[in-house]
Coordinates of C-alpha atoms in Angstrom, one line a residue:
T1351 CA 6.7 2.7 -19.6
R1352 CA 3.8 5.1 -19.6
E1353 CA 2.2 3.4 -16.6
R1354 CA 5.4 3.9 -14.5
D1355 CA 5.7 7.5 -15.7
R1356 CA 2.2 8.2 -14.6
L1357 CA 2.9 6.6 -11.2
I1358 CA 6.1 8.8 -10.8
R1359 CA 4.1 11.9 -11.5
K1360 CA 1.5 10.9 -8.9
L1361 CA 4.2 10.0 -6.4
R1362 CA 5.9 13.4 -6.9
T1363 CA 2.8 15.2 -5.7
G1364 CA 3.5 13.9 -2.2
H1365 CA -0.2 13.0 -1.7
V1366 CA 0.0 9.3 -2.3
S1367 CA -0.8 7.3 0.8
S1368 CA -1.1 3.9 -0.9
V1369 CA -0.3 2.1 -4.1
W1370 CA -2.5 -0.8 -5.2
L1371 CA -1.1 -3.6 -7.4
Q1372 CA -3.3 -5.6 -9.8
F1373 CA -2.9 -9.4 -9.7
G1374 CA -0.6 -11.0 -12.2
S1375 CA 1.2 -14.3 -12.6
D1376 CA 4.8 -13.3 -13.1
P1377 CA 6.8 -13.3 -9.8
A1378 CA 9.9 -11.7 -11.6
L1379 CA 7.8 -8.8 -12.8
L1380 CA 6.2 -8.4 -9.4
R1381 CA 9.7 -8.3 -7.8
D1382 CA 10.9 -5.8 -10.4
S1383 CA 7.8 -3.6 -9.8
L1384 CA 8.2 -3.7 -6.0
D1385 CA 11.9 -2.8 -6.3
F1386 CA 10.9 0.1 -8.6
L1387 CA 8.4 1.3 -5.9
R1388 CA 11.2 1.2 -3.3
E1389 CA 13.6 3.0 -5.5
Q1390 CA 11.1 5.8 -6.3
Q1391 CA 10.3 6.2 -2.6
R1392 CA 14.0 6.6 -1.8
A1393 CA 14.8 8.8 -4.9
L1394 CA 11.8 11.1 -4.3
R1395 CA 12.4 11.1 -0.5
L1396 CA 8.8 10.2 0.1
P1397 CA 7.2 9.3 3.4
P1398 CA 6.2 5.7 3.7
F1399 CA 3.1 4.6 1.8
K1400 CA 1.1 1.4 1.9
T1401 CA 1.4 -1.0 -0.9
I1402 CA -1.6 -3.3 -1.4
G1403 CA -1.6 -6.3 -3.7
S1404 CA -4.6 -8.2 -5.0
L1405 CA -5.1 -11.9 -4.5
F1406 CA -6.7 -14.1 -7.1
V1407 CA -7.5 -17.5 -5.5
P1408 CA -7.2 -20.2 -8.1
S1409 CA -10.2 -22.5 -8.7
K1410 CA -11.3 -24.5 -11.8
R1411 CA -14.2 -22.1 -12.3
L1412 CA -12.1 -18.9 -12.1
L1413 CA -9.3 -20.3 -14.3
A1414 CA -11.8 -21.3 -17.0
Q1415 CA -13.3 -17.8 -16.8
Q1416 CA -9.9 -16.2 -17.2
R1417 CA -9.0 -18.4 -20.2
F1418 CA -12.2 -17.5 -22.1
R1419 CA -13.2 -14.1 -20.7
P1420 CA -10.4 -12.5 -18.7
W1421 CA -11.0 -9.5 -16.5
K1422 CA -10.0 -6.3 -18.3
G1423 CA -6.3 -5.5 -17.7
L1424 CA -5.6 -8.9 -16.1
F1425 CA -2.9 -10.9 -17.8
L1426 CA -2.3 -14.4 -16.6
S1427 CA 0.3 -16.8 -18.1
A1428 CA -0.5 -20.0 -19.8
Q1429 CA 1.3 -21.8 -17.0
F1430 CA -1.0 -20.1 -14.4
L1431 CA -4.1 -20.9 -16.4
S1432 CA -3.1 -24.6 -17.0
G1433 CA -4.5 -25.8 -13.7
V1434 CA -5.2 -25.1 -10.1
E1435 CA -2.1 -26.8 -8.8
E1436 CA 0.2 -24.7 -11.1
A1437 CA -1.7 -21.5 -10.2
D1438 CA -1.5 -22.3 -6.5
V1439 CA 2.3 -22.6 -6.8
I1440 CA 2.6 -19.2 -8.6
T1441 CA 0.1 -17.6 -6.2
R1442 CA 2.2 -18.7 -3.2
Q1443 CA 5.3 -17.3 -4.8
L1444 CA 3.5 -14.0 -5.3
L1445 CA 2.3 -14.0 -1.7
A1446 CA 5.9 -14.7 -0.5
L1447 CA 7.0 -11.6 -2.4
Y1448 CA 4.1 -9.6 -0.9
A1449 CA 5.3 -10.7 2.6
Q1450 CA 9.0 -9.9 1.8
Y1451 CA 8.1 -6.4 0.7
G1452 CA 5.5 -5.6 3.3
V1453 CA 2.6 -5.6 0.9
G1454 CA -0.9 -5.9 2.3
V1455 CA -3.4 -8.3 0.6
V1456 CA -6.9 -7.7 -0.7
V1457 CA -8.8 -10.8 -1.8
E1458 CA -10.6 -10.2 -5.1
T1459 CA -12.0 -13.6 -5.6
P1460 CA -15.6 -14.2 -4.8
C1461 CA -16.1 -16.5 -1.8
T1462 CA -19.5 -18.2 -2.3
S1463 CA -18.9 -21.5 -0.4
Q1464 CA -17.2 -22.9 2.7
Q1465 CA -14.6 -24.5 0.4
D1466 CA -13.8 -21.1 -1.2
L1467 CA -13.4 -19.5 2.2
E1468 CA -11.1 -22.4 3.3
R1469 CA -8.9 -21.9 0.2
V1470 CA -8.6 -18.2 0.9
E1471 CA -7.7 -18.9 4.5
A1472 CA -5.0 -21.4 3.5
L1473 CA -3.4 -19.0 1.1
L1474 CA -3.5 -16.2 3.6
Q1475 CA -2.0 -18.4 6.3
S1476 CA 1.0 -19.0 4.0
W1477 CA 1.3 -15.2 3.5
R1478 CA 1.1 -14.6 7.3
R1479 CA 3.8 -17.2 8.0
S1480 CA 6.0 -15.5 5.4
A1481 CA 5.3 -12.1 6.8
A1482 CA 5.7 -13.0 10.5
P1483 CA 9.5 -12.6 10.6
M1484 CA 9.2 -9.1 9.2
A1485 CA 6.3 -7.8 11.3
H1486 CA 8.5 -5.5 13.4
H1487 CA 10.4 -4.0 10.4
P1488 CA 8.3 -4.0 7.3
P1489 CA 10.4 -3.2 4.2
G1490 CA 9.3 -0.2 2.2
G1491 CA 7.3 1.3 5.0
G1492 CA 4.5 -1.2 4.3
G1493 CA 1.9 -0.1 6.9
K1494 CA -0.5 -2.4 8.6
R1495 CA -0.9 -5.9 7.2
V1496 CA -4.3 -7.3 6.5

């Protein structure tokens, strides 16, 4: 794709210190993309770079917003948008992949209440638990975890 071609051109410069991933709702596509990044890092013999993935914390309000006025460039599946429980399952799958591949996390969801903060913390706890066994040998050169 054009996006991957642009990324390869940037990586070839040797000046990329981090790659930031926009949130999505397709674990298979995320795995494919993370494998692609690893392959490019090896093929181009690049030094390790950080990979940062965004986190969208599901809530009724945010799911409704994304159904009717999605953020530009953000594509979420009908399954993800069908409800908070379904979105939570997918989000935890994505976080497990982030952990498996040594991807740091940036929370992009506004936290305006104690309940929002508790939801973020619960999701990050699941990511930390998944990441703990790999803390000494992060795959893909990961860098520091958030």
